[in-house]
Short mmCIF file of C-alpha atoms in Angstrom, two decimals:
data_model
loop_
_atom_site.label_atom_id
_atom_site.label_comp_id
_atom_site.label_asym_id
_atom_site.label_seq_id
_atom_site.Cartn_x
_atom_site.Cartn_y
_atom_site.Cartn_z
CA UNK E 14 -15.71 -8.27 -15.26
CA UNK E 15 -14.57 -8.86 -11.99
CA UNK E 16 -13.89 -6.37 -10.88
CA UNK E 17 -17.40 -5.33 -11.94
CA UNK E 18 -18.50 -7.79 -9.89
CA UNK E 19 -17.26 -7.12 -6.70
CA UNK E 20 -18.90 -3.67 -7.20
CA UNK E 21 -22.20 -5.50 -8.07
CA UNK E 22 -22.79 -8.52 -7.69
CA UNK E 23 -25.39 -8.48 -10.48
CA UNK E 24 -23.48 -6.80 -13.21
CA UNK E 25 -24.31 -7.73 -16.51
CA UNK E 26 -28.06 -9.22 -15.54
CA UNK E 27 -31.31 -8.13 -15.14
CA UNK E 28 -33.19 -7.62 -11.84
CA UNK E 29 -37.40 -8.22 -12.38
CA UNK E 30 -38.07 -6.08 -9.28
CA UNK E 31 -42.23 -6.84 -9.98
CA UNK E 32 -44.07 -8.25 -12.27
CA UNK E 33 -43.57 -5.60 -15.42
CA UNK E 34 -40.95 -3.52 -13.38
CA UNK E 35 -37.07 -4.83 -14.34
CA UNK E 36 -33.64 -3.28 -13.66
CA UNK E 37 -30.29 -4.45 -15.83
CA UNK E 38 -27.07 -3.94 -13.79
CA UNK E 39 -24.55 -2.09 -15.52
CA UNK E 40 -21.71 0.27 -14.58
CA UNK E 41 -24.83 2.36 -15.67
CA UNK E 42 -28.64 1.01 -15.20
CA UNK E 43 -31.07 0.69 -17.53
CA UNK E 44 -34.74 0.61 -15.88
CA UNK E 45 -37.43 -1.34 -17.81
CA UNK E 46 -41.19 -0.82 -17.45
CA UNK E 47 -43.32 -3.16 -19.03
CA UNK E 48 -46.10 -5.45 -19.04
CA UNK E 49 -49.33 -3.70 -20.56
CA UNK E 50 -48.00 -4.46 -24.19
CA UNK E 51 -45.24 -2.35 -24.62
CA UNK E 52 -41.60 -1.04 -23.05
CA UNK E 53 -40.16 1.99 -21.31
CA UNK E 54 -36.58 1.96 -21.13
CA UNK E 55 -35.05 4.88 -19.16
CA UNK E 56 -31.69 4.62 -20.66
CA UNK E 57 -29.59 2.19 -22.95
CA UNK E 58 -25.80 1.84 -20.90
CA UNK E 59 -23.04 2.37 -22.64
CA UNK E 60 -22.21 1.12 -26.26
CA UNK E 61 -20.76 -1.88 -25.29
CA UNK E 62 -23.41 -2.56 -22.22
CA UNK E 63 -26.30 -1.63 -24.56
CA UNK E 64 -26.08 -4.69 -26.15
CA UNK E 65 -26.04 -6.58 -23.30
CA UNK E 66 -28.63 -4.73 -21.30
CA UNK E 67 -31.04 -5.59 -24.23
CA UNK E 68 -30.03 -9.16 -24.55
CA UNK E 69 -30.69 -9.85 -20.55
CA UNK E 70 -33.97 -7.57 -21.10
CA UNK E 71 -35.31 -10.28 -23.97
CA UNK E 72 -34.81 -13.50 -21.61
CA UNK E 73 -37.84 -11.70 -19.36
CA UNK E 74 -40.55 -10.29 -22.49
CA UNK E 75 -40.67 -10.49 -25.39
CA UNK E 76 -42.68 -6.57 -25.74
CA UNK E 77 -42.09 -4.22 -28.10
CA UNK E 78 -39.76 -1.21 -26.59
CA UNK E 79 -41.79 1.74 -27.66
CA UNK E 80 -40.69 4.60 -25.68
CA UNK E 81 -36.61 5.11 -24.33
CA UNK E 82 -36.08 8.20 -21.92
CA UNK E 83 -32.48 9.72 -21.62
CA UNK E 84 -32.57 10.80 -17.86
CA UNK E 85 -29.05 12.71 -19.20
CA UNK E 86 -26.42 12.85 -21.88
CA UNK E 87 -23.53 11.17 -20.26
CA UNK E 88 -22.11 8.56 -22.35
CA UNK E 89 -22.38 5.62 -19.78
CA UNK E 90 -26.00 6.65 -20.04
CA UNK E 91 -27.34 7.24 -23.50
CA UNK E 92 -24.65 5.58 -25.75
CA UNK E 93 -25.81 1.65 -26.11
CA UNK E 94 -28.81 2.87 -28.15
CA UNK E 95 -28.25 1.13 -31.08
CA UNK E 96 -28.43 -2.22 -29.68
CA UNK E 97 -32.06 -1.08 -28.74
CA UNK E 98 -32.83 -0.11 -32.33
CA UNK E 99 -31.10 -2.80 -33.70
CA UNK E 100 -33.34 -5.53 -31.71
CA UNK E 101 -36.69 -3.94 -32.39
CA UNK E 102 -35.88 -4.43 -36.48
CA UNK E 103 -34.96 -7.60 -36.22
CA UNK E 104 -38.05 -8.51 -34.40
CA UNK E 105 -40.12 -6.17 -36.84
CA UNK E 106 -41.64 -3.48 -34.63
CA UNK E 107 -41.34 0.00 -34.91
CA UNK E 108 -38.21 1.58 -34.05
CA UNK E 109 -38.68 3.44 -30.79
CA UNK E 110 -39.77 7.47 -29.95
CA UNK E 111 -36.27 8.78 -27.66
CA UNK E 112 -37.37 11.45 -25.35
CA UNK E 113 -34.96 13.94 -23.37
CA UNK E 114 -34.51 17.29 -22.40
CA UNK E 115 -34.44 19.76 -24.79
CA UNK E 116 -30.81 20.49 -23.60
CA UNK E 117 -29.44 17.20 -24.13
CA UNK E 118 -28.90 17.45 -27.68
CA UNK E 119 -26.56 20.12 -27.66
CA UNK E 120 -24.49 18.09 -25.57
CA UNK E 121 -23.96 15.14 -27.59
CA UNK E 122 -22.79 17.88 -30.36
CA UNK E 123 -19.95 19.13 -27.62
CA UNK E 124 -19.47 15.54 -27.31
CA UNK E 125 -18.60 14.85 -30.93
CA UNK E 126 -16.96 17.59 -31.43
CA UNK E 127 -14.41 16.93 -28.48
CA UNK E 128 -14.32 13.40 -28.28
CA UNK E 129 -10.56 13.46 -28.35
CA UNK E 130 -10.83 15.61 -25.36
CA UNK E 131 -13.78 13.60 -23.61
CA UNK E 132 -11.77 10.79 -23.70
CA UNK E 133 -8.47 12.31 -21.67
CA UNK E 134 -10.36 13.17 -19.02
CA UNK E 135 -12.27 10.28 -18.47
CA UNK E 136 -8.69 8.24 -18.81
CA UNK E 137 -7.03 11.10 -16.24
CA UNK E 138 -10.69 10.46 -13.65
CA UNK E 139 -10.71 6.69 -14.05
CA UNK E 140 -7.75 5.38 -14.32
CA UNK E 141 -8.39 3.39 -17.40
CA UNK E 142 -8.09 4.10 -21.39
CA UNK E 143 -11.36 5.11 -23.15
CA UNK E 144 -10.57 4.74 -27.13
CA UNK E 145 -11.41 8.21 -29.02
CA UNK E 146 -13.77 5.80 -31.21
CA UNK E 147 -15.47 4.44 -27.61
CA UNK E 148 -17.86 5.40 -25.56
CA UNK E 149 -18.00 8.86 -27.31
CA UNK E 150 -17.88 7.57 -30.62
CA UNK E 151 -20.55 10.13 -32.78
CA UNK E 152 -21.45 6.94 -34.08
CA UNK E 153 -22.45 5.51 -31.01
CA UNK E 154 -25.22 8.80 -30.61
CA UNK E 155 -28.49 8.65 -31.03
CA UNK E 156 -30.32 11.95 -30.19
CA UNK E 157 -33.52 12.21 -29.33
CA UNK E 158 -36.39 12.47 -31.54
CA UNK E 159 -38.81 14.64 -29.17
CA UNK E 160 -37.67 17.13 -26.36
CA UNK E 161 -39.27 18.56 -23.38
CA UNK E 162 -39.11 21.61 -21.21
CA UNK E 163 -40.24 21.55 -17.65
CA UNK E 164 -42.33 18.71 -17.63
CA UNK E 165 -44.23 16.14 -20.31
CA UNK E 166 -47.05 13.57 -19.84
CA UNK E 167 -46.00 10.83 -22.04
CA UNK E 168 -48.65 7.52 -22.33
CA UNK E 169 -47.14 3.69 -22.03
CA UNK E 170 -50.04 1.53 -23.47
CA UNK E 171 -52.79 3.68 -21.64
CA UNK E 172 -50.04 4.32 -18.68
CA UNK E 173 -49.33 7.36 -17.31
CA UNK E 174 -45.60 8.37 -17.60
CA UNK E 175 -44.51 11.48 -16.45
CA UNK E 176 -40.99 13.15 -17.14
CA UNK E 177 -39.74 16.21 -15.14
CA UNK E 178 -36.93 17.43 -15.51
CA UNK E 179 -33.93 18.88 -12.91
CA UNK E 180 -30.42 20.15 -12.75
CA UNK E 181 -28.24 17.62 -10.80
CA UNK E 182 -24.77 16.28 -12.46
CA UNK E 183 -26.17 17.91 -15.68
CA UNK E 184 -28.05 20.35 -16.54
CA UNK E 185 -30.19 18.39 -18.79
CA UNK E 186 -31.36 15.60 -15.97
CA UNK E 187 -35.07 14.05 -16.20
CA UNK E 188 -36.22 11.95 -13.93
CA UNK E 189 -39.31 9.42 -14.99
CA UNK E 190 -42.61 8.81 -12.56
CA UNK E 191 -45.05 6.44 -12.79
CA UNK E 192 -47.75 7.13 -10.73
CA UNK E 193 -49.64 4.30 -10.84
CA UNK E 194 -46.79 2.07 -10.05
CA UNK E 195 -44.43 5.27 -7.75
CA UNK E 196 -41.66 4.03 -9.12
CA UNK E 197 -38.97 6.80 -9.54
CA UNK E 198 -36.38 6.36 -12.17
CA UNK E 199 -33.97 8.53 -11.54
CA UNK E 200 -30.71 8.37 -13.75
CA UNK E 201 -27.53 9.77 -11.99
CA UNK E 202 -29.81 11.86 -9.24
CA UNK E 203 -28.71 8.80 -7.57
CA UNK E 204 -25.30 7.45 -7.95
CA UNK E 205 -25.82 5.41 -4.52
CA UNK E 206 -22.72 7.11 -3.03
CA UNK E 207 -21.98 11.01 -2.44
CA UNK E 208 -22.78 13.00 -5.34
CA UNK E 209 -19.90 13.90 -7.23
CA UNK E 210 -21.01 18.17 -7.49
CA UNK E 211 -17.91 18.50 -9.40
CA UNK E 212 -14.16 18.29 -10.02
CA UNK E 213 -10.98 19.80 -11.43
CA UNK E 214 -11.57 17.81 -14.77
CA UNK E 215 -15.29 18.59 -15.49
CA UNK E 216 -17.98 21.30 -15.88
CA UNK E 217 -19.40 22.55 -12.83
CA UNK E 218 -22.49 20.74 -11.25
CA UNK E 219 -25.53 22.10 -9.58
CA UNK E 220 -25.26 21.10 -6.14
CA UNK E 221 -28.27 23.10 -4.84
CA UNK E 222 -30.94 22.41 -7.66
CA UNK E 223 -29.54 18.95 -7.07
CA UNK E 224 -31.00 18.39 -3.41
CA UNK E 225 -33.92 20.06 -4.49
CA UNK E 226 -34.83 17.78 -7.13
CA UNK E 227 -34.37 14.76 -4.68
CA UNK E 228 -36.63 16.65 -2.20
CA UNK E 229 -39.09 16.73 -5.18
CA UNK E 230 -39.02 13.07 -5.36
CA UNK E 231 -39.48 11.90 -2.01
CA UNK E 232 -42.63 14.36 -2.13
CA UNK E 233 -44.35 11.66 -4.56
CA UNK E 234 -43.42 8.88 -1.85
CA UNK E 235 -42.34 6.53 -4.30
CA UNK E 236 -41.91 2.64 -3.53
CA UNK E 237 -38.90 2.30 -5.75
CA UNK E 238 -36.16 4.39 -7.04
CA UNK E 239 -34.20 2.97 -9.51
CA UNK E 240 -31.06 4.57 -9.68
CA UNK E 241 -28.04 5.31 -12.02
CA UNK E 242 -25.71 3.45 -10.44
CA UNK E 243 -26.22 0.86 -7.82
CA UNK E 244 -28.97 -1.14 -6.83
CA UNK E 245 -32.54 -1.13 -6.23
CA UNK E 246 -34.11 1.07 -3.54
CA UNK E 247 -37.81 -0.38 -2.06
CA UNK E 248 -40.32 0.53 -0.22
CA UNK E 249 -41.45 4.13 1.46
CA UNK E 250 -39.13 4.60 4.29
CA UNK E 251 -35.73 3.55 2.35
CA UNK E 252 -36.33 5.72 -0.63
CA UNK E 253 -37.44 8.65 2.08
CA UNK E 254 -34.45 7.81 3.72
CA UNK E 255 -32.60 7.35 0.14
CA UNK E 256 -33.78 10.92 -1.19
CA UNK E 257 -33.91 12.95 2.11
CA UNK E 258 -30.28 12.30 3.20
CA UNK E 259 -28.66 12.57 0.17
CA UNK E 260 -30.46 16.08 -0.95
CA UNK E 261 -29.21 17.10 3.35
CA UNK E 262 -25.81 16.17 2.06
CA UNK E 263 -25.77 18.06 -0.95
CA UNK E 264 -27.54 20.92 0.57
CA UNK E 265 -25.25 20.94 3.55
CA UNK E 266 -21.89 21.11 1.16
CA UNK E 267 -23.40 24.11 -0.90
CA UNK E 268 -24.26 26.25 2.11
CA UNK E 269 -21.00 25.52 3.53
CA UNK E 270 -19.07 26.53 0.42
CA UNK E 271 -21.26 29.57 0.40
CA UNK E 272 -20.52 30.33 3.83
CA UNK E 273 -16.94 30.64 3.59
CA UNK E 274 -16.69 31.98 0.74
CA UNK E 275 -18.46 34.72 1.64
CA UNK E 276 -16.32 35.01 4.28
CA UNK E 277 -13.73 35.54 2.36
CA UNK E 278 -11.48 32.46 2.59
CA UNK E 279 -10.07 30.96 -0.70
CA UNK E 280 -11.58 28.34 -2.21
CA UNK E 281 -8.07 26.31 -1.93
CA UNK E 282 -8.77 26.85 1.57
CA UNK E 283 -12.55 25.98 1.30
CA UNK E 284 -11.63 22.38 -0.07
CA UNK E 285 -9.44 21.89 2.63
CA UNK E 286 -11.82 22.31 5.51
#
């Protein structure tokens, strides 16, 4: 936990950005949008910050969460789902619609079926243990009840809710827009550091469709992004700033791996320069 905190300050608690707009601080984010009568919640954390992400959630409304989005499959991101199911029978509503990418499914199969394997690299990356029967317990998965392809107009009590979806750290990113409010949730299209595009232990990412998904962002001009990791972003020029740079970055280290590859030094050498 504290080390937690001196990453963020706010870990562990919930950040009402507006009035019906809400972000709990986790080692992954959950974004809230509320306030008409019923919940989005883009994301649930992780299985153990699920539970907290929904406790800090209930101390600001008391609304019904109708509608959870999985902006990808990674565990940190889609895991704490129960928690959310869990609270909306004990308060007697209906148990809520998950939406994702019609890809993300199939992931949370490879997930269960190497969970053993999941784990060791995640322990080798981070440093730390991560229990077979953690974060990628097939327990802890919920999958999602309705898919998408491209793009899907979803309604939030009369609200316009649009998920589109991209190739970034996964290949089965979405990213949620709400027009009427241009907010931008965005999952781990924004990590607030350098992209990771990819290393030794993992599947290759998607560095180019990457930048231009965040290019297709800033082209709605929103006023927030609410991001994966790390905090809040507000207002037009920071999230320009926020979404333009980051896409130049990722852009910049795909044409440069191009470059040389094409001519012809090894990639060894590549990584080196």
């Amino acid at each position: 936990p504290n080390a937690g905190a001196a990453i963020d300050p706010m870990m562990g608690q919930v950040e009402v950005i507006e009035p019906g707009l809400a972000m709990f601080h986790g080692f992954a984010n959950v974004a809230f949008a509320y306030g008409r009568g019923e919940m989005l919640a883009a994301d649930t954390s992780s299985r153990q910050m699920g539970r907290m992400a929904i406790e800090a959630i209930r101390k600001v409304t008391d609304e019904p969460i109708s509608l959870i989005v999985y902006t990808h499959g990674h565990g940190d991101h889609a895991f704490g789902t129960e928690a959310f199911i869990t609270d909306a029978a004990q308060r007697g509503f209906a148990r809520p619609k998950i939406w994702a990418h019609e890809d993300l499914a199939a992931r949370l199969k490879r997930y269960a079926r190497t969970a053993g394997w999941q784990s060791h690299i995640n322990r080798l990356q981070f440093g730390v243990n991560v229990p077979v029967d953690g974060i990628f317990a097939a327990q802890a998965q919920h999958p999602p009840d309705l898919t998408y392809r491209g793009m899907q107009l979803l309604e939030l009590a009369g609200e316009a809710v649009e998920l589109n979806h991209a190739m970034g750290e996964t290949d089965d990113a979405t990213w949620v827009w709400m027009p009427l409010r241009r907010v931008a949730m965005v999952g781990d299209l924004i990590v607030s550091s350098l992209p990771n595009t990819g290393n030794p232990n993992k599947v290759q990412r998607y560095a180019l469709e990457w930048a231009q998904a965040l290019e297709k962002i800033a082209a709605r001009q929103p006023r927030y992004v609410l991001p994966g990791h790390g905090r809040v972003y507000r207002g037009e020029a920071e999230c320009e700033e926020l979404l333009r740079e980051t896409a130049r970055a990722l852009r910049f280290i795909h044409d440069e791996v191009v470059r040389r590859l094409n001519a012809g030094q090894w990639p060894v050498d590549v990584i080196e320069a």
